[in-house]
mmCIF file of C-alpha atoms and ligand atoms in Angstrom:
data_model
loop_
_atom_site.group_PDB
_atom_site.id
_atom_site.type_symbol
_atom_site.label_atom_id
_atom_site.label_comp_id
_atom_site.label_asym_id
_atom_site.label_seq_id
_atom_site.Cartn_x
_atom_site.Cartn_y
_atom_site.Cartn_z
ATOM 1 C CA UNK R 1 -13.823 -21.439 -12.439
ATOM 2 C CA UNK R 2 -10.325 -20.103 -11.846
ATOM 3 C CA UNK R 3 -8.285 -18.760 -14.758
ATOM 4 C CA UNK R 4 -5.467 -20.702 -16.466
ATOM 5 C CA UNK R 5 -2.293 -18.671 -17.027
ATOM 6 C CA UNK R 6 -0.001 -18.948 -20.049
ATOM 7 C CA UNK R 7 3.622 -17.817 -19.871
ATOM 8 C CA UNK R 8 5.806 -16.146 -22.481
ATOM 9 C CA UNK R 9 9.358 -15.995 -21.189
ATOM 10 C CA UNK R 10 11.239 -12.720 -21.471
ATOM 11 C CA UNK R 11 14.220 -13.047 -23.794
ATOM 12 C CA UNK R 12 15.961 -10.047 -22.281
ATOM 13 C CA UNK R 13 16.551 -10.665 -18.621
ATOM 14 C CA UNK R 14 18.499 -8.995 -15.908
ATOM 15 C CA UNK R 15 21.944 -10.520 -15.385
ATOM 16 C CA UNK R 16 23.095 -11.712 -11.957
ATOM 17 C CA UNK R 17 25.556 -8.815 -11.799
ATOM 18 C CA UNK R 18 22.879 -6.247 -12.706
ATOM 19 C CA UNK R 19 20.488 -7.703 -10.139
ATOM 20 C CA UNK R 20 23.137 -7.708 -7.410
ATOM 21 C CA UNK R 21 23.692 -4.009 -8.105
ATOM 22 C CA UNK R 22 19.939 -3.271 -8.009
ATOM 23 C CA UNK R 23 19.599 -5.152 -4.715
ATOM 24 C CA UNK R 24 22.428 -3.098 -3.195
ATOM 25 C CA UNK R 25 20.220 0.021 -3.137
ATOM 26 C CA UNK R 26 16.789 -0.639 -4.667
ATOM 27 C CA UNK R 27 15.088 2.566 -3.472
ATOM 28 C CA UNK R 28 11.321 2.425 -4.010
ATOM 29 C CA UNK R 29 9.506 1.573 -7.252
ATOM 30 C CA UNK R 30 12.185 2.558 -9.733
ATOM 31 C CA UNK R 31 13.223 -0.770 -11.274
ATOM 32 C CA UNK R 32 10.790 -3.452 -12.446
ATOM 33 C CA UNK R 33 11.174 -7.194 -12.842
ATOM 34 C CA UNK R 34 11.493 -9.060 -16.159
ATOM 35 C CA UNK R 35 7.808 -10.069 -16.415
ATOM 36 C CA UNK R 36 4.323 -8.722 -15.841
ATOM 37 C CA UNK R 37 0.866 -10.278 -15.614
ATOM 38 C CA UNK R 38 -2.082 -9.208 -17.743
ATOM 39 C CA UNK R 39 -5.707 -10.356 -17.731
ATOM 40 C CA UNK R 40 -8.213 -8.802 -20.128
ATOM 41 C CA UNK R 41 -11.876 -8.201 -19.438
ATOM 42 C CA UNK R 42 -14.767 -7.372 -21.703
ATOM 43 C CA UNK R 43 -18.413 -6.882 -20.890
ATOM 44 C CA UNK R 44 -19.365 -9.716 -23.291
ATOM 45 C CA UNK R 45 -16.798 -12.336 -22.289
ATOM 46 C CA UNK R 46 -15.707 -11.454 -18.738
ATOM 47 C CA UNK R 47 -12.095 -12.181 -17.670
ATOM 48 C CA UNK R 48 -9.911 -13.927 -20.221
ATOM 49 C CA UNK R 49 -6.408 -14.458 -21.534
ATOM 50 C CA UNK R 50 -4.533 -14.539 -18.220
ATOM 51 C CA UNK R 51 -0.850 -14.397 -19.031
ATOM 52 C CA UNK R 52 2.630 -13.857 -17.732
ATOM 53 C CA UNK R 53 4.574 -11.958 -20.368
ATOM 54 C CA UNK R 54 7.769 -9.951 -20.733
ATOM 55 C CA UNK R 55 7.642 -6.581 -18.927
ATOM 56 C CA UNK R 56 7.327 -3.747 -21.390
ATOM 57 C CA UNK R 57 5.424 -0.684 -22.569
ATOM 58 C CA UNK R 58 1.733 -0.941 -23.444
ATOM 59 C CA UNK R 59 0.105 0.272 -26.623
ATOM 60 C CA UNK R 60 -2.252 2.927 -25.279
ATOM 61 C CA UNK R 61 -5.045 4.199 -27.524
ATOM 62 C CA UNK R 62 -5.405 7.970 -27.061
ATOM 63 C CA UNK R 63 -9.144 7.440 -26.474
ATOM 64 C CA UNK R 64 -8.716 4.881 -23.649
ATOM 65 C CA UNK R 65 -11.183 5.628 -20.847
ATOM 66 C CA UNK R 66 -8.478 5.708 -18.156
ATOM 67 C CA UNK R 67 -6.668 8.608 -19.842
ATOM 68 C CA UNK R 68 -9.741 10.819 -19.769
ATOM 69 C CA UNK R 69 -11.881 9.880 -16.787
ATOM 70 C CA UNK R 70 -9.317 8.225 -14.518
ATOM 71 C CA UNK R 71 -11.122 4.878 -14.276
ATOM 72 C CA UNK R 72 -8.351 3.031 -12.443
ATOM 73 C CA UNK R 73 -7.813 1.129 -9.208
ATOM 74 C CA UNK R 74 -4.705 -0.426 -7.690
ATOM 75 C CA UNK R 75 -3.230 -2.391 -4.837
ATOM 76 C CA UNK R 76 0.119 -2.686 -3.096
ATOM 77 C CA UNK R 77 1.502 -5.745 -1.305
ATOM 78 C CA UNK R 78 4.890 -7.260 -0.677
ATOM 79 C CA UNK R 79 6.721 -10.568 -1.097
ATOM 80 C CA UNK R 80 9.375 -11.382 1.503
ATOM 81 C CA UNK R 81 12.327 -13.727 1.267
ATOM 82 C CA UNK R 82 12.814 -15.833 4.381
ATOM 83 C CA UNK R 83 16.156 -17.022 5.653
ATOM 84 C CA UNK R 84 15.724 -20.487 4.105
ATOM 85 C CA UNK R 85 15.332 -18.858 0.673
ATOM 86 C CA UNK R 86 11.544 -19.337 0.383
ATOM 87 C CA UNK R 87 9.343 -16.392 -0.689
ATOM 88 C CA UNK R 88 6.062 -15.453 1.001
ATOM 89 C CA UNK R 89 3.220 -12.965 0.482
ATOM 90 C CA UNK R 90 1.582 -11.067 3.347
ATOM 91 C CA UNK R 91 -2.247 -11.435 3.402
ATOM 92 C CA UNK R 92 -2.753 -11.282 -0.388
ATOM 93 C CA UNK R 93 -6.447 -12.218 -0.064
ATOM 94 C CA UNK R 94 -7.036 -8.980 1.847
ATOM 95 C CA UNK R 95 -5.619 -6.991 -1.084
ATOM 96 C CA UNK R 96 -7.735 -9.050 -3.474
ATOM 97 C CA UNK R 97 -10.878 -8.271 -1.482
ATOM 98 C CA UNK R 98 -10.027 -4.586 -1.284
ATOM 99 C CA UNK R 99 -9.417 -4.413 -5.036
ATOM 100 C CA UNK R 100 -12.926 -5.814 -5.453
ATOM 101 C CA UNK R 101 -14.376 -3.123 -3.171
ATOM 102 C CA UNK R 102 -12.477 -0.444 -5.117
ATOM 103 C CA UNK R 103 -13.765 -1.981 -8.368
ATOM 104 C CA UNK R 104 -17.374 -1.677 -7.214
ATOM 105 C CA UNK R 105 -16.915 2.019 -6.383
ATOM 106 C CA UNK R 106 -15.115 2.795 -9.649
ATOM 107 C CA UNK R 107 -17.474 0.729 -11.849
ATOM 108 C CA UNK R 108 -14.688 -1.622 -12.908
ATOM 109 C CA UNK R 109 -14.994 -5.432 -13.089
ATOM 110 C CA UNK R 110 -14.266 -7.446 -9.933
ATOM 111 C CA UNK R 111 -11.491 -9.995 -10.409
ATOM 112 C CA UNK R 112 -12.149 -13.111 -8.273
ATOM 113 C CA UNK R 113 -9.838 -13.133 -5.227
ATOM 114 C CA UNK R 114 -8.364 -16.571 -6.153
ATOM 115 C CA UNK R 115 -7.331 -15.202 -9.560
ATOM 116 C CA UNK R 116 -5.861 -12.088 -7.946
ATOM 117 C CA UNK R 117 -3.742 -14.174 -5.568
ATOM 118 C CA UNK R 118 -2.706 -16.572 -8.335
ATOM 119 C CA UNK R 119 -1.676 -13.634 -10.558
ATOM 120 C CA UNK R 120 0.600 -12.303 -7.790
ATOM 121 C CA UNK R 121 2.072 -15.774 -7.196
ATOM 122 C CA UNK R 122 2.676 -16.323 -10.919
ATOM 123 C CA UNK R 123 4.685 -13.115 -11.175
ATOM 124 C CA UNK R 124 6.692 -13.776 -8.004
ATOM 125 C CA UNK R 125 7.540 -17.272 -9.308
ATOM 126 C CA UNK R 126 8.415 -16.068 -12.817
ATOM 127 C CA UNK R 127 10.805 -13.501 -11.351
ATOM 128 C CA UNK R 128 11.788 -15.557 -8.295
ATOM 129 C CA UNK R 129 15.376 -14.276 -8.084
ATOM 130 C CA UNK R 130 14.196 -10.645 -8.026
ATOM 131 C CA UNK R 131 12.903 -10.858 -4.405
ATOM 132 C CA UNK R 132 15.765 -9.400 -2.374
ATOM 133 C CA UNK R 133 16.966 -10.777 0.947
ATOM 134 C CA UNK R 134 18.573 -7.667 2.474
ATOM 135 C CA UNK R 135 17.521 -5.961 5.691
ATOM 136 C CA UNK R 136 14.109 -4.230 5.278
ATOM 137 C CA UNK R 137 13.971 -5.291 1.628
ATOM 138 C CA UNK R 138 11.107 -6.961 -0.215
ATOM 139 C CA UNK R 139 9.483 -7.264 -3.627
ATOM 140 C CA UNK R 140 6.739 -4.638 -3.906
ATOM 141 C CA UNK R 141 3.852 -5.935 -5.992
ATOM 142 C CA UNK R 142 1.545 -3.508 -7.742
ATOM 143 C CA UNK R 143 -1.693 -4.998 -9.129
ATOM 144 C CA UNK R 144 -3.984 -2.576 -10.956
ATOM 145 C CA UNK R 145 -7.029 -2.450 -13.232
ATOM 146 C CA UNK R 146 -7.944 0.243 -15.723
ATOM 147 C CA UNK R 147 -10.719 0.934 -18.205
ATOM 148 C CA UNK R 148 -9.372 0.569 -21.740
ATOM 149 C CA UNK R 149 -12.399 0.960 -23.935
ATOM 150 C CA UNK R 150 -11.838 3.310 -26.879
ATOM 151 C CA UNK R 151 -14.776 5.655 -26.255
ATOM 152 C CA UNK R 152 -15.205 9.191 -24.966
ATOM 153 C CA UNK R 153 -18.726 8.883 -23.530
ATOM 154 C CA UNK R 154 -18.848 9.228 -19.751
ATOM 155 C CA UNK R 155 -19.929 5.790 -18.541
ATOM 156 C CA UNK R 156 -18.179 2.693 -17.218
ATOM 157 C CA UNK R 157 -15.819 1.241 -19.838
ATOM 158 C CA UNK R 158 -16.911 -1.989 -21.516
ATOM 159 C CA UNK R 159 -13.362 -3.319 -21.523
ATOM 160 C CA UNK R 160 -10.627 -3.283 -18.919
ATOM 161 C CA UNK R 161 -7.250 -4.794 -18.177
ATOM 162 C CA UNK R 162 -5.879 -6.119 -14.896
ATOM 163 C CA UNK R 163 -2.107 -6.150 -14.543
ATOM 164 C CA UNK R 164 0.556 -6.941 -11.974
ATOM 165 C CA UNK R 165 4.056 -5.502 -12.000
ATOM 166 C CA UNK R 166 6.729 -5.871 -9.325
ATOM 167 C CA UNK R 167 9.722 -3.915 -8.079
ATOM 168 C CA UNK R 168 12.428 -4.777 -5.542
ATOM 169 C CA UNK R 169 12.314 -2.172 -2.775
ATOM 170 C CA UNK R 170 14.022 -0.970 0.357
ATOM 171 C CA UNK R 171 12.616 1.683 2.708
ATOM 172 C CA UNK R 172 9.943 3.999 1.247
ATOM 173 C CA UNK R 173 11.381 7.037 3.014
ATOM 174 C CA UNK R 174 14.998 7.745 2.124
ATOM 175 C CA UNK R 175 15.931 7.996 5.825
ATOM 176 C CA UNK R 176 14.497 4.552 6.697
ATOM 177 C CA UNK R 177 12.828 4.540 10.151
ATOM 178 C CA UNK R 178 13.943 8.022 11.086
ATOM 179 C CA UNK R 179 10.867 9.925 12.397
ATOM 180 C CA UNK R 180 9.143 12.003 9.710
ATOM 181 C CA UNK R 181 7.530 15.448 9.814
ATOM 182 C CA UNK R 182 3.955 15.643 8.556
ATOM 183 C CA UNK R 183 2.317 18.658 6.926
ATOM 184 C CA UNK R 184 -1.244 19.410 8.020
ATOM 185 C CA UNK R 185 -3.243 20.337 4.925
ATOM 186 C CA UNK R 186 -5.551 23.168 6.036
ATOM 187 C CA UNK R 187 -6.977 23.991 2.590
ATOM 188 C CA UNK R 188 -7.051 20.754 0.637
ATOM 189 C CA UNK R 189 -9.194 17.731 1.488
ATOM 190 C CA UNK R 190 -8.612 14.256 0.166
ATOM 191 C CA UNK R 191 -12.127 12.878 0.258
ATOM 192 C CA UNK R 192 -15.704 13.764 1.008
ATOM 193 C CA UNK R 193 -18.719 11.832 2.206
ATOM 194 C CA UNK R 194 -19.959 9.528 -0.541
ATOM 195 C CA UNK R 195 -16.777 10.154 -2.552
ATOM 196 C CA UNK R 196 -13.977 7.763 -3.430
ATOM 197 C CA UNK R 197 -11.832 8.095 -0.292
ATOM 198 C CA UNK R 198 -12.147 4.444 0.728
ATOM 199 C CA UNK R 199 -11.318 3.180 -2.777
ATOM 200 C CA UNK R 200 -7.706 2.754 -3.814
ATOM 201 C CA UNK R 201 -8.028 4.716 -7.021
ATOM 202 C CA UNK R 202 -5.498 6.882 -8.837
ATOM 203 C CA UNK R 203 -7.583 10.064 -8.560
ATOM 204 C CA UNK R 204 -7.200 10.140 -4.768
ATOM 205 C CA UNK R 205 -3.440 10.189 -5.235
ATOM 206 C CA UNK R 206 -3.574 12.728 -8.067
ATOM 207 C CA UNK R 207 -5.473 15.096 -5.784
ATOM 208 C CA UNK R 208 -2.903 14.548 -3.018
ATOM 209 C CA UNK R 209 0.015 15.721 -5.176
ATOM 210 C CA UNK R 210 -0.457 19.508 -4.820
ATOM 211 C CA UNK R 211 -0.737 19.295 -0.997
ATOM 212 C CA UNK R 212 2.224 16.880 -0.991
ATOM 213 C CA UNK R 213 4.273 19.463 -2.879
ATOM 214 C CA UNK R 214 3.255 21.947 -0.183
ATOM 215 C CA UNK R 215 4.446 19.406 2.407
ATOM 216 C CA UNK R 216 7.815 18.984 0.677
ATOM 217 C CA UNK R 217 8.231 22.759 0.429
ATOM 218 C CA UNK R 218 7.746 22.933 4.190
ATOM 219 C CA UNK R 219 10.294 20.252 5.019
ATOM 220 C CA UNK R 220 7.712 17.489 5.544
ATOM 221 C CA UNK R 221 7.517 14.054 3.917
ATOM 222 C CA UNK R 222 3.777 13.417 3.888
ATOM 223 C CA UNK R 223 0.548 15.338 4.106
ATOM 224 C CA UNK R 224 -2.175 14.787 6.730
ATOM 225 C CA UNK R 225 -5.746 15.330 5.589
ATOM 226 C CA UNK R 226 -8.632 16.480 7.754
ATOM 227 C CA UNK R 227 -12.253 15.588 7.111
ATOM 228 C CA UNK R 228 -13.986 17.783 4.518
ATOM 229 C CA UNK R 229 -16.867 18.398 6.945
ATOM 230 C CA UNK R 230 -14.959 21.092 8.824
ATOM 231 C CA UNK R 231 -15.158 19.096 12.071
ATOM 232 C CA UNK R 232 -11.330 18.857 12.354
ATOM 233 C CA UNK R 233 -11.384 15.062 12.354
ATOM 234 C CA UNK R 234 -8.087 13.607 11.204
ATOM 235 C CA UNK R 235 -8.278 11.117 8.348
ATOM 236 C CA UNK R 236 -5.044 9.742 6.905
ATOM 237 C CA UNK R 237 -1.836 10.671 5.150
ATOM 238 C CA UNK R 238 -1.392 10.858 1.376
ATOM 239 C CA UNK R 239 -0.343 7.206 1.233
ATOM 240 C CA UNK R 240 -0.590 5.795 4.764
ATOM 241 C CA UNK R 241 -2.851 5.376 7.760
ATOM 242 C CA UNK R 242 -2.182 7.069 11.043
ATOM 243 C CA UNK R 243 -1.992 5.641 14.587
ATOM 244 C CA UNK R 244 -1.629 7.535 17.881
ATOM 245 C CA UNK R 245 -0.196 5.849 20.986
ATOM 246 C CA UNK R 246 -1.345 6.822 24.473
ATOM 247 C CA UNK R 247 0.852 6.651 27.557
ATOM 248 C CA UNK R 248 -0.950 3.487 28.747
ATOM 249 C CA UNK R 249 -0.148 1.764 25.439
ATOM 250 C CA UNK R 250 -3.625 2.204 23.925
ATOM 251 C CA UNK R 251 -3.567 2.601 20.139
ATOM 252 C CA UNK R 252 -6.000 5.011 18.493
ATOM 253 C CA UNK R 253 -6.704 5.294 14.772
ATOM 254 C CA UNK R 254 -9.338 7.367 12.969
ATOM 255 C CA UNK R 255 -12.502 5.607 11.874
ATOM 256 C CA UNK R 256 -14.209 7.003 8.813
ATOM 257 C CA UNK R 257 -15.743 5.713 5.597
ATOM 258 C CA UNK R 258 -13.667 8.268 3.697
ATOM 259 C CA UNK R 259 -10.260 6.649 4.350
ATOM 260 C CA UNK R 260 -8.530 3.548 3.060
ATOM 261 C CA UNK R 261 -9.155 0.392 5.081
ATOM 262 C CA UNK R 262 -5.459 -0.288 5.638
ATOM 263 C CA UNK R 263 -4.307 -3.887 5.861
ATOM 264 C CA UNK R 264 -1.160 -2.912 7.797
ATOM 265 C CA UNK R 265 -3.239 -0.924 10.302
ATOM 266 C CA UNK R 266 -5.779 -3.734 10.731
ATOM 267 C CA UNK R 267 -3.009 -6.312 11.147
ATOM 268 C CA UNK R 268 -1.173 -4.133 13.659
ATOM 269 C CA UNK R 269 -4.317 -3.721 15.709
ATOM 270 C CA UNK R 270 -4.826 -7.498 15.819
ATOM 271 C CA UNK R 271 -1.184 -7.981 16.717
ATOM 272 C CA UNK R 272 -1.270 -5.252 19.371
ATOM 273 C CA UNK R 273 -4.356 -6.788 21.001
ATOM 274 C CA UNK R 274 -2.572 -10.143 20.982
ATOM 275 C CA UNK R 275 0.312 -8.411 22.804
ATOM 276 C CA UNK R 276 -2.068 -6.954 25.417
ATOM 277 C CA UNK R 277 -2.654 -3.429 24.063
ATOM 278 C CA UNK R 278 -6.069 -1.793 23.975
ATOM 279 C CA UNK R 279 -7.109 -0.467 20.585
ATOM 280 C CA UNK R 280 -9.626 2.174 19.575
ATOM 281 C CA UNK R 281 -10.912 2.811 16.055
ATOM 282 C CA UNK R 282 -12.987 5.987 16.362
ATOM 283 C CA UNK R 283 -13.230 9.589 15.191
ATOM 284 C CA UNK R 284 -10.289 11.688 16.459
ATOM 285 C CA UNK R 285 -9.803 15.438 16.048
ATOM 286 C CA UNK R 286 -6.520 17.211 15.432
ATOM 287 C CA UNK R 287 -7.214 19.174 18.635
ATOM 288 C CA UNK R 288 -7.475 15.959 20.676
ATOM 289 C CA UNK R 289 -4.095 14.952 19.267
ATOM 290 C CA UNK R 290 -2.453 18.318 19.987
ATOM 291 C CA UNK R 291 -3.930 18.582 23.493
ATOM 292 C CA UNK R 292 -2.960 14.951 24.148
ATOM 293 C CA UNK R 293 0.659 15.709 23.214
ATOM 294 C CA UNK R 294 0.663 18.800 25.432
ATOM 295 C CA UNK R 295 -0.851 16.980 28.431
ATOM 296 C CA UNK R 296 1.423 13.971 27.960
ATOM 297 C CA UNK R 297 -1.521 11.626 27.293
ATOM 298 C CA UNK R 298 -0.446 10.902 23.697
ATOM 299 C CA UNK R 299 3.189 9.891 23.657
ATOM 300 C CA UNK R 300 3.880 8.552 20.146
ATOM 301 C CA UNK R 301 2.392 8.518 16.664
ATOM 302 C CA UNK R 302 3.229 6.581 13.540
ATOM 303 C CA UNK R 303 2.297 6.231 9.887
ATOM 304 C CA UNK R 304 1.616 2.734 8.599
ATOM 305 C CA UNK R 305 1.067 1.110 5.237
ATOM 306 C CA UNK R 306 2.533 -1.514 2.952
ATOM 307 C CA UNK R 307 5.106 0.855 1.463
ATOM 308 C CA UNK R 308 5.872 2.743 4.682
ATOM 309 C CA UNK R 309 5.666 -0.323 6.989
ATOM 310 C CA UNK R 310 5.619 1.655 10.265
ATOM 311 C CA UNK R 311 7.307 5.034 10.258
ATOM 312 C CA UNK R 312 7.443 7.127 13.440
ATOM 313 C CA UNK R 313 6.070 10.679 13.277
ATOM 314 C CA UNK R 314 8.093 13.431 14.921
ATOM 315 C CA UNK R 315 5.972 16.510 14.294
ATOM 316 C CA UNK R 316 2.767 17.848 12.777
ATOM 317 C CA UNK R 317 3.524 21.094 10.995
ATOM 318 C CA UNK R 318 1.029 23.736 9.806
ATOM 319 C CA UNK R 319 1.138 27.455 8.950
ATOM 320 C CA UNK R 320 -0.069 28.116 12.523
ATOM 321 C CA UNK R 321 2.772 26.254 14.196
ATOM 322 C CA UNK R 322 3.746 22.712 15.013
ATOM 323 C CA UNK R 323 3.370 20.117 17.745
ATOM 324 C CA UNK R 324 4.758 16.692 18.477
ATOM 325 C CA UNK R 325 8.041 15.282 19.648
ATOM 326 C CA UNK R 326 10.701 16.907 17.455
ATOM 327 C CA UNK R 327 13.644 15.726 19.540
ATOM 328 C CA UNK R 328 12.372 12.278 20.469
ATOM 329 C CA UNK R 329 13.860 9.002 19.272
ATOM 330 C CA UNK R 330 11.363 6.603 17.608
ATOM 331 C CA UNK R 331 8.755 5.629 20.231
ATOM 332 C CA UNK R 332 9.027 2.419 22.218
ATOM 333 C CA UNK R 333 5.588 1.052 21.309
ATOM 334 C CA UNK R 334 6.037 2.075 17.667
ATOM 335 C CA UNK R 335 9.315 0.197 17.416
ATOM 336 C CA UNK R 336 8.041 -2.821 19.357
ATOM 337 C CA UNK R 337 5.046 -3.226 17.017
ATOM 338 C CA UNK R 338 7.233 -2.582 13.993
ATOM 339 C CA UNK R 339 9.563 -5.382 15.021
ATOM 340 C CA UNK R 340 6.698 -7.768 15.849
ATOM 341 C CA UNK R 341 5.079 -7.251 12.436
ATOM 342 C CA UNK R 342 8.259 -7.270 10.339
ATOM 343 C CA UNK R 343 9.493 -10.393 12.169
ATOM 344 C CA UNK R 344 6.319 -12.232 11.108
ATOM 345 C CA UNK R 345 6.636 -10.936 7.546
ATOM 346 C CA UNK R 346 10.320 -11.841 7.375
ATOM 347 C CA UNK R 347 9.783 -15.318 8.853
ATOM 348 C CA UNK R 348 11.816 -14.560 11.986
ATOM 349 C CA UNK R 349 8.802 -15.023 14.277
ATOM 350 C CA UNK R 350 5.888 -17.422 14.389
ATOM 351 C CA UNK R 351 2.781 -16.393 12.473
ATOM 352 C CA UNK R 352 -0.065 -17.174 14.906
ATOM 353 C CA UNK R 353 -2.615 -15.486 12.624
ATOM 354 C CA UNK R 354 -1.887 -17.479 9.457
ATOM 355 C CA UNK R 355 -1.138 -14.280 7.538
ATOM 356 C CA UNK R 356 1.784 -15.480 5.431
ATOM 357 C CA UNK R 357 1.172 -17.312 2.141
ATOM 358 C CA UNK R 358 4.068 -19.340 0.769
ATOM 359 C CA UNK R 359 4.906 -18.845 -2.914
ATOM 360 C CA UNK R 360 8.236 -20.585 -3.469
ATOM 361 C CA UNK R 361 10.001 -23.437 -1.685
ATOM 362 C CA UNK R 362 13.000 -23.228 0.606
ATOM 363 C CA UNK R 363 16.329 -23.527 -1.169
ATOM 364 C CA UNK R 364 18.292 -26.708 -0.562
HETATM 365 N N1 PLP X 401 -3.954 5.007 3.168
HETATM 366 C C1 PLP X 401 -3.552 5.283 1.912
HETATM 367 C C2 PLP X 401 -4.056 6.520 1.260
HETATM 368 C C3 PLP X 401 -2.682 4.405 1.246
HETATM 369 O O1 PLP X 401 -2.266 4.656 0.002
HETATM 370 C C4 PLP X 401 -2.223 3.241 1.921
HETATM 371 C C5 PLP X 401 -1.306 2.310 1.244
HETATM 372 O O2 PLP X 401 -1.690 1.413 0.601
HETATM 373 C C6 PLP X 401 -2.676 3.004 3.215
HETATM 374 C C7 PLP X 401 -3.543 3.908 3.811
HETATM 375 C C8 PLP X 401 -2.277 1.774 3.965
HETATM 376 O O3 PLP X 401 -2.875 0.638 3.436
HETATM 377 P P1 PLP X 401 -2.163 -0.787 3.511
HETATM 378 O O4 PLP X 401 -1.728 -0.944 4.918
HETATM 379 O O5 PLP X 401 -3.222 -1.738 3.132
HETATM 380 O O6 PLP X 401 -1.028 -0.741 2.573
HETATM 381 C C1 COI X 402 1.226 1.263 -0.544
HETATM 382 O O1 COI X 402 1.633 1.350 0.600
HETATM 383 O O2 COI X 402 1.151 0.168 -1.124
HETATM 384 C C2 COI X 402 0.751 2.425 -1.297
HETATM 385 O O3 COI X 402 0.029 2.268 -2.224
HETATM 386 C C3 COI X 402 1.136 3.758 -0.880
HETATM 387 C C4 COI X 402 2.014 4.516 -1.789
HETATM 388 C C5 COI X 402 2.550 5.653 -0.962
HETATM 389 C C6 COI X 402 3.154 3.773 -2.398
#
């Protein structure tokens, strides 16, 4: 049975003038909409009390499981405003399914996918006017679940809360689609075999922060992790998947059970095949990448994810030197795929895959 949602309207709401100002330069994840969704879970009763309520601080008990053992999972997806004023989500069921897989790994309860999608829709509808319509803008939706039992024993919490918050966003990187430099983390790994690398859980991001600081200190915007096995296989970036483009248009992305199963990457591969590209999901070493750049076999690379969309990579930088295409404009295939995907998301192109889910009606 699907959950029924109640709504408590926020009394303090953003004014039209304030919202217009926010939409002028939203940045990424700094301002949040007027409402949020919460659904509680207990071991005895399961999921209950689904509600849309005013956005605001939570009362956190100092003994909440999440504060001590990091029992938390999250998702990221976007709502797009189309030219006719309607608002659409991109593949929300895929995020719902992935949140369930993360829940299994982190011993949290699995929210049914229908309830996940409905929760996202409820928030987008409650804060309908918050979805921006500017170039490259969208409403970033952040669903998450955390253990909130008051107990310090190390075992799965017997109570949890699922929430959704939303934030109007522009480009994740301040320079938009300008190619980014990536720092190769030689000492830190993100994930190990049997670990939590394929789950979208806060701890993976916490452990990426020190290497990301190293990246920033070296003039890079993201960190690239290698496999912990010492085999020099490339995995992914701190918050994005990675795709290499060969001269014949073939796309290559690392395959590993220690990385996040990216919805953007999977969608791009489907789209690229539809457009006649070959795709390969297989183990790739950093040496194959470097030698491929030097021989001219690998001609472009990009980062992809919900937040980053598709961002071209200019260089891989490490203490031993760098390689890539420091002086190159964004690659042709990168930009072609970027346009094809963002045109579907923005409603400017047909959606042959049935990826878009409508949330609000066109405006008269
Ligand atoms: N890898 C990591 C570590 C991420 O945080 C993300 C972003 O969610 C991705 C990959 C890309 O996943 P998706 O395309 O589903 O957003
Ligand atoms: C996303 O793309 O949704 C993420 O979670 C990645 C993070 C860098 C914002």
